[in-house]
Coordinates of C-alpha atoms in Angstrom, one line a residue:
X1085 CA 55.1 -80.1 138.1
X1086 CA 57.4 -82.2 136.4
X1087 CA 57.4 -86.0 135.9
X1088 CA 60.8 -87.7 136.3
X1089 CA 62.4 -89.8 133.5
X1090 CA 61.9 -93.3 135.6
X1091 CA 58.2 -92.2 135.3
X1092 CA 57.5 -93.3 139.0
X1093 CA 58.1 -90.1 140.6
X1094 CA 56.9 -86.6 140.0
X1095 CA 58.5 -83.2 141.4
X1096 CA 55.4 -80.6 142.8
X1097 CA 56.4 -76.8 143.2
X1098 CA 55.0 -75.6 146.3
X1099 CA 54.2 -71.7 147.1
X1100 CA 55.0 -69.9 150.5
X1101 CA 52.1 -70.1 153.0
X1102 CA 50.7 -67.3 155.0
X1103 CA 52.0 -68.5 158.0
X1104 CA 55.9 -67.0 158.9
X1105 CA 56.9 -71.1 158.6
X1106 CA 55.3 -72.2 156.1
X1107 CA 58.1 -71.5 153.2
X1108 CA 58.3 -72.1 149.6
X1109 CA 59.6 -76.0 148.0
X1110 CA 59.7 -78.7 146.3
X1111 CA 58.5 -82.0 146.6
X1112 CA 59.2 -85.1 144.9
X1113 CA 56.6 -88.3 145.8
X1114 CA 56.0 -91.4 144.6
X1115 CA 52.7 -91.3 141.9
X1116 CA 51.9 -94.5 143.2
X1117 CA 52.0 -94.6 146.4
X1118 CA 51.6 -90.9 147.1
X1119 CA 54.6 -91.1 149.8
X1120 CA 56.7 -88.1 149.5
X1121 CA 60.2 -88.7 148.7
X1122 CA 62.0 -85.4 149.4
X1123 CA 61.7 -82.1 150.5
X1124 CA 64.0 -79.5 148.6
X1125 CA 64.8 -75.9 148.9
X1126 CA 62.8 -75.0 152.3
X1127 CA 64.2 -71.4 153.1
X1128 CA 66.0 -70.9 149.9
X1129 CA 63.1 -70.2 147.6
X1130 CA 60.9 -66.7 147.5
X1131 CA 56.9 -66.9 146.9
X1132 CA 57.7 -70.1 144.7
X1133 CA 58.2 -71.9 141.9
X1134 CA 57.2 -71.0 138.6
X1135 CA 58.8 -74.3 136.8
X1136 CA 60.9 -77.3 137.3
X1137 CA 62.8 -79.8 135.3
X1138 CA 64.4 -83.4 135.6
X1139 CA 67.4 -83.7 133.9
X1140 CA 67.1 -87.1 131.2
X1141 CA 70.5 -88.1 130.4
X1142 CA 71.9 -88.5 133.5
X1143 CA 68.5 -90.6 134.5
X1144 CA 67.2 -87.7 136.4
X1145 CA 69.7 -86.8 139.2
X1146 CA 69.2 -83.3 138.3
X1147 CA 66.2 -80.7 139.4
X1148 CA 65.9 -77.6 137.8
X1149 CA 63.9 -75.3 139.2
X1150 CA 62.8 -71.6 139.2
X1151 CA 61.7 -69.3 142.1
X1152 CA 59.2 -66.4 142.0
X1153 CA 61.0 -63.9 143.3
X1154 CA 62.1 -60.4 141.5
X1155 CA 65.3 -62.2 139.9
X1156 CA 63.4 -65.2 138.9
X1157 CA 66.7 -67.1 140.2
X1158 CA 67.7 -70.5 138.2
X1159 CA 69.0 -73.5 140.8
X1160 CA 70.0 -76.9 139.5
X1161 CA 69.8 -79.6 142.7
X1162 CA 71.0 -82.8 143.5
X1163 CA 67.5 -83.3 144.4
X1164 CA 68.3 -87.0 146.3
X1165 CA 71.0 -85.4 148.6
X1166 CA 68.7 -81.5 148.8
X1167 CA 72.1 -80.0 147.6
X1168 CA 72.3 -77.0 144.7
X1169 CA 75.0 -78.2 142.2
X1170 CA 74.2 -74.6 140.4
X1171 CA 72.5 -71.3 140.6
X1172 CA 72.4 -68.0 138.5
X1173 CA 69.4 -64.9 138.3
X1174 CA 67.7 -65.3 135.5
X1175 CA 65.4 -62.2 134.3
X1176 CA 63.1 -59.9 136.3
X1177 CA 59.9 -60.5 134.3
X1178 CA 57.7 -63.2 134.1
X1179 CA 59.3 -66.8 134.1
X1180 CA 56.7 -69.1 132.3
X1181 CA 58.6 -72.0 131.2
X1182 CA 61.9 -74.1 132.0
X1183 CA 63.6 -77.4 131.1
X1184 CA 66.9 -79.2 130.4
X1185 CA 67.6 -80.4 126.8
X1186 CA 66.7 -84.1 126.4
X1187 CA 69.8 -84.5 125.0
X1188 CA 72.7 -82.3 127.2
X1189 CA 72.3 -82.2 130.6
X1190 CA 74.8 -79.0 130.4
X1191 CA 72.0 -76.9 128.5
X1192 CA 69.0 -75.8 130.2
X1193 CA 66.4 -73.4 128.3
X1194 CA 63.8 -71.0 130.4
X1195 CA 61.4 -68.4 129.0
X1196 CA 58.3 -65.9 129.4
X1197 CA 57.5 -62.3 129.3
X1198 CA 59.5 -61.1 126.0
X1199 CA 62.3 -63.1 126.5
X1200 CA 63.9 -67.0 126.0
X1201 CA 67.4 -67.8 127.2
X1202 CA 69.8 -70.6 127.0
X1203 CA 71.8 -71.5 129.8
X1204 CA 75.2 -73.8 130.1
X1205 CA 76.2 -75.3 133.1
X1206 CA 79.7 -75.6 133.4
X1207 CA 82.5 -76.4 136.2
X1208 CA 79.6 -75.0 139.1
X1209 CA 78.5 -71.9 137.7
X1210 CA 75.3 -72.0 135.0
X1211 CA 76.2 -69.1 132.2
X1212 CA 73.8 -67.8 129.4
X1213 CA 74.6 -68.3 126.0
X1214 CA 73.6 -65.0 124.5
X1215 CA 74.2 -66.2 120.4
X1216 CA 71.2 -68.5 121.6
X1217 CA 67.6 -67.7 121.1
X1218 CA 67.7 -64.2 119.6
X1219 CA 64.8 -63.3 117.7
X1220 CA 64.1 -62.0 114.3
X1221 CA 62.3 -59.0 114.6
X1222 CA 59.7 -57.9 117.3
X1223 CA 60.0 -60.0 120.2
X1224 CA 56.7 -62.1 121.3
X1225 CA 54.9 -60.9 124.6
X1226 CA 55.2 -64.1 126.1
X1227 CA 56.4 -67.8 125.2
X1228 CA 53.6 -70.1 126.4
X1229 CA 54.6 -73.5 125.7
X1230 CA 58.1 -75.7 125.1
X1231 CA 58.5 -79.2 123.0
X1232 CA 61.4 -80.9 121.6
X1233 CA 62.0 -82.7 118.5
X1234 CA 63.9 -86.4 118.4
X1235 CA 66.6 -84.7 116.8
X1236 CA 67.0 -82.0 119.4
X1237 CA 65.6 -78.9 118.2
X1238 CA 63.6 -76.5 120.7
X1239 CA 60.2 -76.0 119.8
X1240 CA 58.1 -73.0 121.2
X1241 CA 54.7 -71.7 120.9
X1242 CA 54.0 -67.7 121.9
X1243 CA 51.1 -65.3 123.2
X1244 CA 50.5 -64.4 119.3
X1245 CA 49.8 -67.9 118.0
X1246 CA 52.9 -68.4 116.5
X1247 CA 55.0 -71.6 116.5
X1248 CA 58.9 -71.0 116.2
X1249 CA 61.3 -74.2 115.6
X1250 CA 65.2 -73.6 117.2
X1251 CA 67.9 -75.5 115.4
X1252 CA 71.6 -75.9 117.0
X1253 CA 74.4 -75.1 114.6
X1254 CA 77.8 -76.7 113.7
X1255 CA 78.8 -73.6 116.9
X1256 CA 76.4 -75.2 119.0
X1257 CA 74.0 -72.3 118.7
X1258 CA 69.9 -72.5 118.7
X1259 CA 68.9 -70.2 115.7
X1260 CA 65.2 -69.9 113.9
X1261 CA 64.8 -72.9 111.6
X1262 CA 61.4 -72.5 111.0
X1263 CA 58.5 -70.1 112.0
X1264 CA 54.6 -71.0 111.8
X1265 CA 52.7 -67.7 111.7
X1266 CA 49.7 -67.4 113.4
X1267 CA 49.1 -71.4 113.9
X1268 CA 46.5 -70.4 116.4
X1269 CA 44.6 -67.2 117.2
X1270 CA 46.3 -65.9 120.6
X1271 CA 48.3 -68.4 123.1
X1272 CA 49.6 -71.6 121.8
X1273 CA 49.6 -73.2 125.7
X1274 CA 51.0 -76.3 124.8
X1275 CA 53.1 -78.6 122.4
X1276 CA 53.7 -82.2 122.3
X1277 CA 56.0 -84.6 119.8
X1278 CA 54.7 -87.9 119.1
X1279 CA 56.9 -90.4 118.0
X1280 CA 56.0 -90.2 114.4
X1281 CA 57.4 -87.2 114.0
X1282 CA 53.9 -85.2 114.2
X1283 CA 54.0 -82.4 116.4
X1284 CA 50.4 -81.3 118.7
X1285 CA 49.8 -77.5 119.5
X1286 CA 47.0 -76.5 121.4
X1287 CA 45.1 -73.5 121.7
X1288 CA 43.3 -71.2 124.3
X1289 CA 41.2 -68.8 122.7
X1290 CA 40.7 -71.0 119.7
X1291 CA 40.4 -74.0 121.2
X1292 CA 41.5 -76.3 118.7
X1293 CA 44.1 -79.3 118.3
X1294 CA 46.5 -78.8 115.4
X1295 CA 48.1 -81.7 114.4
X1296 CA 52.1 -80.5 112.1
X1297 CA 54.5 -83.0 110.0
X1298 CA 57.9 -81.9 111.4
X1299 CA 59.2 -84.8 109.0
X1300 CA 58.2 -82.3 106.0
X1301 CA 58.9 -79.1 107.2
X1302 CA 56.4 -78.4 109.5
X1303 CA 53.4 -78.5 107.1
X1304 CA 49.7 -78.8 108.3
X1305 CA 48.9 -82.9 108.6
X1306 CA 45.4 -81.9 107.6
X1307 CA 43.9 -82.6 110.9
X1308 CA 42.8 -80.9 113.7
X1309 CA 39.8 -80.6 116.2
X1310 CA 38.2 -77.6 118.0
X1311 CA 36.8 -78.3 121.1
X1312 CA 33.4 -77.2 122.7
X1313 CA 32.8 -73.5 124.5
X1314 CA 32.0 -75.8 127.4
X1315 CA 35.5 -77.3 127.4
X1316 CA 37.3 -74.7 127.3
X1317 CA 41.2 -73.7 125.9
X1318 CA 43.6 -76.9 125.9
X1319 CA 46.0 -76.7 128.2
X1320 CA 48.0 -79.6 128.3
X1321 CA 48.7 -82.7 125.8
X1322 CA 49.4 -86.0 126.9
X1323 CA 49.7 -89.5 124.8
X1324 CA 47.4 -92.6 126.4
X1325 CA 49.8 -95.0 124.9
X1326 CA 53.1 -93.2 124.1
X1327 CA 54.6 -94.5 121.0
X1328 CA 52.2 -96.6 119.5
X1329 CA 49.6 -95.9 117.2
X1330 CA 46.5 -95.6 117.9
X1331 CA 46.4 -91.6 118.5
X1332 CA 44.5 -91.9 122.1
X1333 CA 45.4 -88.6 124.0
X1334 CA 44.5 -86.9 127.1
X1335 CA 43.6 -83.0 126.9
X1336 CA 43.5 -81.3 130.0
X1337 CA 41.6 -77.7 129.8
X1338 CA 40.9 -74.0 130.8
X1339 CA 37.4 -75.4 132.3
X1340 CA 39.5 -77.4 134.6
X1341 CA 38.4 -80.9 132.8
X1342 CA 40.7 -83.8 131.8
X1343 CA 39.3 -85.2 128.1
X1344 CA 40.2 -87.9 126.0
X1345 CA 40.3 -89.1 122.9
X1346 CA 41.9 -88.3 119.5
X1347 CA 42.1 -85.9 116.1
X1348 CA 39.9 -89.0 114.5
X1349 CA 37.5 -89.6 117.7
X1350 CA 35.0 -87.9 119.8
X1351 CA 36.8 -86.4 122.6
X1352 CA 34.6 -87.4 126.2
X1353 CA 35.0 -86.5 129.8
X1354 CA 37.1 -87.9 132.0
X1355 CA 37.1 -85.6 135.2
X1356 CA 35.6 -82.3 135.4
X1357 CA 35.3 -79.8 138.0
X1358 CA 34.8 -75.9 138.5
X1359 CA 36.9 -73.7 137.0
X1360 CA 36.9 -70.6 138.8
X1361 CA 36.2 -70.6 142.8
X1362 CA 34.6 -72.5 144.9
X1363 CA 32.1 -71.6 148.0
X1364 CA 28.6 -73.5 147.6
X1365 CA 28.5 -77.1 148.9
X1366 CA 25.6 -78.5 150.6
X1367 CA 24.9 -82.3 151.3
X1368 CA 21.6 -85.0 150.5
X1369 CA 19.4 -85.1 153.8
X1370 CA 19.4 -88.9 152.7
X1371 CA 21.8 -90.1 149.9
X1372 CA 25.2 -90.3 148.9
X1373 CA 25.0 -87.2 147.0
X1374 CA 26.3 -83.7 147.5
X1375 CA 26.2 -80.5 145.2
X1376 CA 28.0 -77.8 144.6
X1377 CA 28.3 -74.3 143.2
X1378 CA 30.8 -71.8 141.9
X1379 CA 31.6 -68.3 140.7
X1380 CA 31.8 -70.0 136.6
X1381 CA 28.1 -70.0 137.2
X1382 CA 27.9 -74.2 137.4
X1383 CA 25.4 -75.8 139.9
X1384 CA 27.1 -79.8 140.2
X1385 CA 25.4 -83.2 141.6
X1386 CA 27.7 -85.6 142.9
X1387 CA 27.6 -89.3 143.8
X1388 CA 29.7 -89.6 147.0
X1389 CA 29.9 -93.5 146.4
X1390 CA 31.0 -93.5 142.6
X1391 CA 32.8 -89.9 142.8
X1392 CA 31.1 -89.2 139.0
X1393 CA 28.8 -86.4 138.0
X1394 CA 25.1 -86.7 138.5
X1395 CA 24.3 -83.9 136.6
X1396 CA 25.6 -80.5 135.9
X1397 CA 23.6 -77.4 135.0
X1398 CA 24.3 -73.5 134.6
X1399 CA 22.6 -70.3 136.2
X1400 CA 22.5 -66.9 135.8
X1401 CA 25.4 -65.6 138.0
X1402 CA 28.0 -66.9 139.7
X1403 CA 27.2 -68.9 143.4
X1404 CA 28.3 -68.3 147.0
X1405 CA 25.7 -70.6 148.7
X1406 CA 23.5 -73.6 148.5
X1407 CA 21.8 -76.4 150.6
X1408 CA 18.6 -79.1 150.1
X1409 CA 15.0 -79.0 151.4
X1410 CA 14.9 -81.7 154.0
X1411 CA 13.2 -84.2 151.6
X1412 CA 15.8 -83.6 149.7
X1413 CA 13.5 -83.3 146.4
X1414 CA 15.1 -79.4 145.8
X1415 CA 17.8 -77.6 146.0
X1416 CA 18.5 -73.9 146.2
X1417 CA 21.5 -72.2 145.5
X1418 CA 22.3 -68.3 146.7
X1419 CA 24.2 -65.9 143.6
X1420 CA 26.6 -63.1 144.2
X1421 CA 24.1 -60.4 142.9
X1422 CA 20.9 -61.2 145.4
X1423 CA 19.3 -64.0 143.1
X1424 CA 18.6 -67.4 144.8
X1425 CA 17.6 -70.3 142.2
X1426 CA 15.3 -73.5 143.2
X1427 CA 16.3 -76.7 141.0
X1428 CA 14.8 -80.3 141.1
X1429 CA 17.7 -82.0 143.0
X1430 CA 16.4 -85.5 141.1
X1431 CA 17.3 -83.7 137.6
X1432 CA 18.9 -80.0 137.6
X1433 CA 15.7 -78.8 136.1
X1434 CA 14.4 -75.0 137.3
X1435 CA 11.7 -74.9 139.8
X1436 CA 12.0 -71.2 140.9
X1437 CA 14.1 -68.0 141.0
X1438 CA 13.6 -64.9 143.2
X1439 CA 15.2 -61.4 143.4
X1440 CA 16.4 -60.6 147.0
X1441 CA 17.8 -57.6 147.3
X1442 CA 21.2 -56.6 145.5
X1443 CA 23.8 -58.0 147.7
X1444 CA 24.9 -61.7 147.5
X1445 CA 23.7 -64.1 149.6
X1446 CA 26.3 -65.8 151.8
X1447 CA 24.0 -68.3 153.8
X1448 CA 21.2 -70.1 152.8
X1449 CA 19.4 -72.8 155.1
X1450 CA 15.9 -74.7 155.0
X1451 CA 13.9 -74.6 158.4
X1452 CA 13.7 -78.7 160.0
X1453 CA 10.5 -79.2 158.4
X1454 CA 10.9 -77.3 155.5
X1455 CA 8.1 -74.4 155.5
X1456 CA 10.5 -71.6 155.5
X1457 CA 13.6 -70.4 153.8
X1458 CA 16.1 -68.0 155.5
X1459 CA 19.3 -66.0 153.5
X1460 CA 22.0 -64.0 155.0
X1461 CA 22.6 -61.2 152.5
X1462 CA 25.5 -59.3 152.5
X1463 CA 23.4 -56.5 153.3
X1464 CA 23.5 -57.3 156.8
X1465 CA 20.0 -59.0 156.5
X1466 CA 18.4 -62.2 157.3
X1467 CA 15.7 -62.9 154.5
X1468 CA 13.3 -65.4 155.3
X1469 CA 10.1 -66.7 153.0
X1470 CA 7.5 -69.2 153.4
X1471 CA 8.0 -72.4 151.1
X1472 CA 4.7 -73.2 149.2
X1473 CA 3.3 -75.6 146.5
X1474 CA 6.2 -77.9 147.4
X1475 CA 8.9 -75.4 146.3
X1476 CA 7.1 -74.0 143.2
X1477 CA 6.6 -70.7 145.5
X1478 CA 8.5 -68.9 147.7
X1479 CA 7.0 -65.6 149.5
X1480 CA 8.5 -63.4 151.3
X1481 CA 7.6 -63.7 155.3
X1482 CA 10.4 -61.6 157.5
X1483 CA 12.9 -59.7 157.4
X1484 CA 15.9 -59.9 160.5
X1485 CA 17.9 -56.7 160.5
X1486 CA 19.8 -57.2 163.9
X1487 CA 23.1 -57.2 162.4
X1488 CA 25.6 -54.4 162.0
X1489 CA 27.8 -56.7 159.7
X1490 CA 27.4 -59.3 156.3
X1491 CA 25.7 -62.6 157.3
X1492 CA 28.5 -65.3 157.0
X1493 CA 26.4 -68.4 158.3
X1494 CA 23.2 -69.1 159.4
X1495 CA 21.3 -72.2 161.7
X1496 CA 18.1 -73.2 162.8
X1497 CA 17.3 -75.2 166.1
X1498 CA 16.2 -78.8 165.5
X1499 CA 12.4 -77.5 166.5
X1500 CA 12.4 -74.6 163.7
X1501 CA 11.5 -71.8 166.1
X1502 CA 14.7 -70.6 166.5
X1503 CA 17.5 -69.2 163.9
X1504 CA 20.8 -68.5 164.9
X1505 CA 23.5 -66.1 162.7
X1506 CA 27.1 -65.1 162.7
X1507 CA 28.5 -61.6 161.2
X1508 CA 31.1 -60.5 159.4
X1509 CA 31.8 -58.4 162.7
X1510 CA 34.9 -60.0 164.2
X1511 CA 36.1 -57.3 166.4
X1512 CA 32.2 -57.6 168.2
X1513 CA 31.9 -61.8 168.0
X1514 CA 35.7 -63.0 168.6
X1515 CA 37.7 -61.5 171.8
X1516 CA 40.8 -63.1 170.4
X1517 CA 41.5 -62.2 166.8
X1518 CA 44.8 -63.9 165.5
X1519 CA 44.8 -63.3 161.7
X1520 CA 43.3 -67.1 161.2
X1521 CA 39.9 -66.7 160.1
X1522 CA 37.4 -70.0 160.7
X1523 CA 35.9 -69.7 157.4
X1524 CA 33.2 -72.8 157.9
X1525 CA 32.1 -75.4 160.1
X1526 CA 29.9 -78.7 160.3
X1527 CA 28.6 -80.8 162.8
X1528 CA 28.1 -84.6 162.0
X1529 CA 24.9 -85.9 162.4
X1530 CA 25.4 -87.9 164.9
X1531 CA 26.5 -84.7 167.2
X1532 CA 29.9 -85.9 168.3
X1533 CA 32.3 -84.2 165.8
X1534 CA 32.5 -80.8 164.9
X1535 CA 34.9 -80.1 161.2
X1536 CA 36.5 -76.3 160.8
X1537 CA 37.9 -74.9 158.0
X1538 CA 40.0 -72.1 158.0
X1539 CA 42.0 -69.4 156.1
X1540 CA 45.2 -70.9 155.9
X1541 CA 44.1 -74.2 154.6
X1542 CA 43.5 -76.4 157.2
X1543 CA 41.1 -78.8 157.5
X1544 CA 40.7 -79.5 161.5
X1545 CA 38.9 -82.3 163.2
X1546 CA 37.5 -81.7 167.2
X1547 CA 34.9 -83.8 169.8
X1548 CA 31.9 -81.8 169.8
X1549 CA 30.9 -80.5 172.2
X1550 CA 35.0 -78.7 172.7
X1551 CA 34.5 -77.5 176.5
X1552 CA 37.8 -76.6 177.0
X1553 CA 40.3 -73.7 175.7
X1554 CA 42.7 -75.0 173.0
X1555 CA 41.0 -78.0 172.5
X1556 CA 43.0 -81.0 171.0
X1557 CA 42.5 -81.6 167.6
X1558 CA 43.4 -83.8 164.3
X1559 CA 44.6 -81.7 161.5
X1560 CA 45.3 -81.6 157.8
X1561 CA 46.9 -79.5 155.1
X1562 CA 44.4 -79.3 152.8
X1563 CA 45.2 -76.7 149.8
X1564 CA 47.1 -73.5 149.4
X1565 CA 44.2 -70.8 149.6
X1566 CA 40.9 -71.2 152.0
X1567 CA 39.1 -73.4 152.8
X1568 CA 35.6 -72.1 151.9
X1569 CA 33.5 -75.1 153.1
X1570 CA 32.9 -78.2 154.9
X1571 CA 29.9 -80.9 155.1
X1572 CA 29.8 -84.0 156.6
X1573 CA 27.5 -86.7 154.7
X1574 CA 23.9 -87.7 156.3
X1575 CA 25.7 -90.7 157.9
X1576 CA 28.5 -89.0 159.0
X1577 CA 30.8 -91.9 156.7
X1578 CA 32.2 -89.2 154.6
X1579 CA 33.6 -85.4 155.1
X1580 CA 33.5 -83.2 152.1
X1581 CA 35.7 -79.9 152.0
X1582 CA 35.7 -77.3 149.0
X1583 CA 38.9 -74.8 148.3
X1584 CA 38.7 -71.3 147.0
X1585 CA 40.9 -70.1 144.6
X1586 CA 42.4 -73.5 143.6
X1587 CA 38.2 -75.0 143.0
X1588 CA 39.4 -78.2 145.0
X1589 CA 36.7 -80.3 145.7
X1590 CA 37.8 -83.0 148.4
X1591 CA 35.9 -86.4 149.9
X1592 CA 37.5 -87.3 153.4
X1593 CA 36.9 -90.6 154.7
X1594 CA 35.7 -90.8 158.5
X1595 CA 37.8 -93.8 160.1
X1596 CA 37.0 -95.1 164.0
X1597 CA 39.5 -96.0 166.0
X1598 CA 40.3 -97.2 169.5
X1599 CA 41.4 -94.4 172.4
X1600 CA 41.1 -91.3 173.2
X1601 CA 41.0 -89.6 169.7
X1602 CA 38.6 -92.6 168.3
X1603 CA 37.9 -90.3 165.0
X1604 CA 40.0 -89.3 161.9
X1605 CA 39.6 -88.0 158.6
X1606 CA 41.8 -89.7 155.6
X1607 CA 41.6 -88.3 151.9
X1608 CA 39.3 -90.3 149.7

């Protein structure tokens, strides 16, 4: 991602799809309005884009951009007009980091794996300067974070914790200035120059927020923070108010939260999320509240109507599955080892845990009225227990063994005497197998639309019942990796959808219109 110089647009880097058309790009939008602005690149990239770049002294009429492919290849574009003004390979290793110098549009910088070269751009052709950027010594294993100084020095952090300053010469070449050993313990992610002159590193396994005088040689400022297990490495450093005073800044971390504050201040939340993936969402019988669950162990209650945190607690092992009692008063979440926790939905607090079995549970549902419990294991078993003492026991009533495959979602009728399943056994449920797998579904309450996500990262809207082969359908995009689950809210006002690998958590907005097609979906 990269924000352009005019700060109203920003430039995405988008990875190839699964699907033969779907190819890698680049997008610049409005950050506004949301309204994208260009498409770049479609066909020309491989797997990606590991970085990109707006030029600044030419107002940013220049993209740079790097692919994932095995020659990491370099492209400069006239990104209004989708032209390439240059190209070049750069190095087969990792490619971590890119950029333009703020002050020559002609030099651009890109490093990673063991390795940072300069680049000139001159008369078409882009052309390293090999004098540039050699190191003394050992080479670092990787180079983890970029900044520059007013004066146009090249400031980099590495995988060791070390902080190297690169100073241009009367020849025009970037040699070590200065070096500061071991500023961090491990990766310094991230850099950032105020305008004072002091110069912000941030660490991942240390955590902590160094603040450096680059006025006086680089010397400590005597101040820096270290931030909470719980929040994780720092990722990224941003100024609230760039250029004044008052020190504000926005950390974004490892734990996937956005924080602010400053080296003087308690640092608070802003926006959290999960930080690893994402299957477990289930929805209030009754209220505007959802939870969800993930593999970093987190159990989440969410207010649909204010989008903030309810409350937030952690369990033993990570989570695959969750839903409410129909009272809503608990709510029970299913763990990738066979352990299904109880909470008090009102609080987070622990009710109940049970053992069941070894395998992780990929279904969990509450019977209509609430007496009985059923899991789909991955053991090919439906687990079902009586609910008793209102939640405080569970005990162990059936056990379902008509599978020949893992349980991947489980239903009861609206009467409770009967329980419907699905397998993991596609070759024996699905007659036409095309390499798209329906990962989830959910019927709206009101029993007239039926949501489906899938394995390519579409959200998809139908009329429920669908009588009819191919049934027409509203679609959207939703993330890069599955779609792992979808819930409509008790009234049926809002859609929620969760993402895998990328932990998106989505809120979908159910509009009515006239026609045909009365219902949509639009991104809350």
């Amino acid at each position: 991602m990269s924000h352009h110089p005019s700060e109203q647009y920003v430039a995405t880097g988008q990875m190839a799809g699964q699907l033969p058309d779907a190819h890698a790009h680049i997008r610049v939008w409005d950050h506004v309005t949301l309204n994208t602005l260009a498409v770049i690149g479609l066909e020309t990239f491989q797997n990606g884009i590991c970085c990109l770049g707006f030029s600044k002294q030419n107002h940013g009429n220049y993209l740079m951009a790097v692919d994932e492919g095995d020659n990491h290849v370099l492209s400069v574009w006239d990104w209004q007009a989708d032209k390439i003004v240059a190209k070049t390979k750069t190095h087969p290793d990792t490619v971590v980091l890119g950029a333009f110098h703020p002050h020559e549009d002609s030099i651009l910088i890109t490093a990673g794996k063991q390795h940072m070269y300069f680049w000139k751009m001159v008369g078409g052709k882009i052309l390293r300067d090999k004098k540039s950027g050699v190191f003394e010594g050992e080479k670092p294993k990787f180079i983890t974070g970029m900044e520059f100084s007013a004066t146009g020095d090249v400031i980099t952090g590495d995988s060791s914790g070390n902080i190297l300053v690169w100073s241009r010469d009367d020849s025009n070449i970037f040699n070590l200035q200065h070096a500061i050993m071991r500023a961090h313990e491990k990766s310094v992610f991230t850099l950032r120059m105020l305008s004072d002159g002091t110069l912000l590193s941030g660490g991942g396994v240390d955590r902590k927020l160094v603040a450096w005088d680059s006025l006086r040689g680089y010397i400590p400022a005597k101040a820096e923070r270290q931030l909470s297990e719980a929040n994780g490495g720092i990722r990224t450093i941003v100024e609230q108010n760039a250029g004044q005073a008052d020190g504000l800044l926005y950390l974004a971390t490892s734990n996937n939260l956005i924080i602010q504050g400053s080296l003087q201040t308690k640092f608070t939340t802003v926006i959290q999320g999960h930080s690893e993936e994402l299957w477990a969402l289930a929805v209030h019988p009754h209220e505007h509240a959802f939870l969800t669950a993930g593999y970093d162990n987190h159990v989440c209650l969410w207010s649909s109507a204010t989008h903030k945190l309810l409350w937030r607690v952690s369990v033993e092992k990570p989570c695959l599955s969750a839903t409410f009692s129909p009272n809503g008063a608990l709510a029970v979440v299913g763990t990738t080892v066979g352990l299904f926790v109880a909470l008090n939905a009102y609080d987070g607090s622990l009710v109940a845990s049970f053992q069941v079995g070894t395998e992780q549970l990929d279904a969990i549902r509450f019977s209509p009225d609430g007496s009985l419990l059923a899991m789909g294991s991955h053991d090919n078993t439906i687990y079902l227990f009586s609910v008793l003492d209102d939640g405080r026991t569970f005990r162990k009533a059936a056990l379902l063994k008509g599978h020949k495959n893992f349980l991947t979602h489980i239903d009861w009728s609206s009467d409770g005497r009967y329980l419907q399943s699905v397998d993991g056994d596609y070759e024996l449920l699905f007659s036409r197998e095309n390499g798209i797998d329906i990962n989830t579904v959910s019927r709206s309450e009101s029993g007239d639309l039926l949501a489906v996500g899938d394995s390519q990262g579409f959200l998809k809207l139908y009329r429920y019942p669908s009588t009819q082969k191919k049934a027409q359908s509203h679609q959207w995009k939703m993330c890069s990796s599955n779609v792992t689950n979808v819930k409509f809210l008790y009234d049926d006002g809002y859609l929620l959808t969760t993402g895998g690998m990328d932990a998106a958590l989505m809120q979908w907005a159910v509009q009515v219109t006239e026609g045909i097609n009365r219902n949509r979906a639009k991104r809350y």
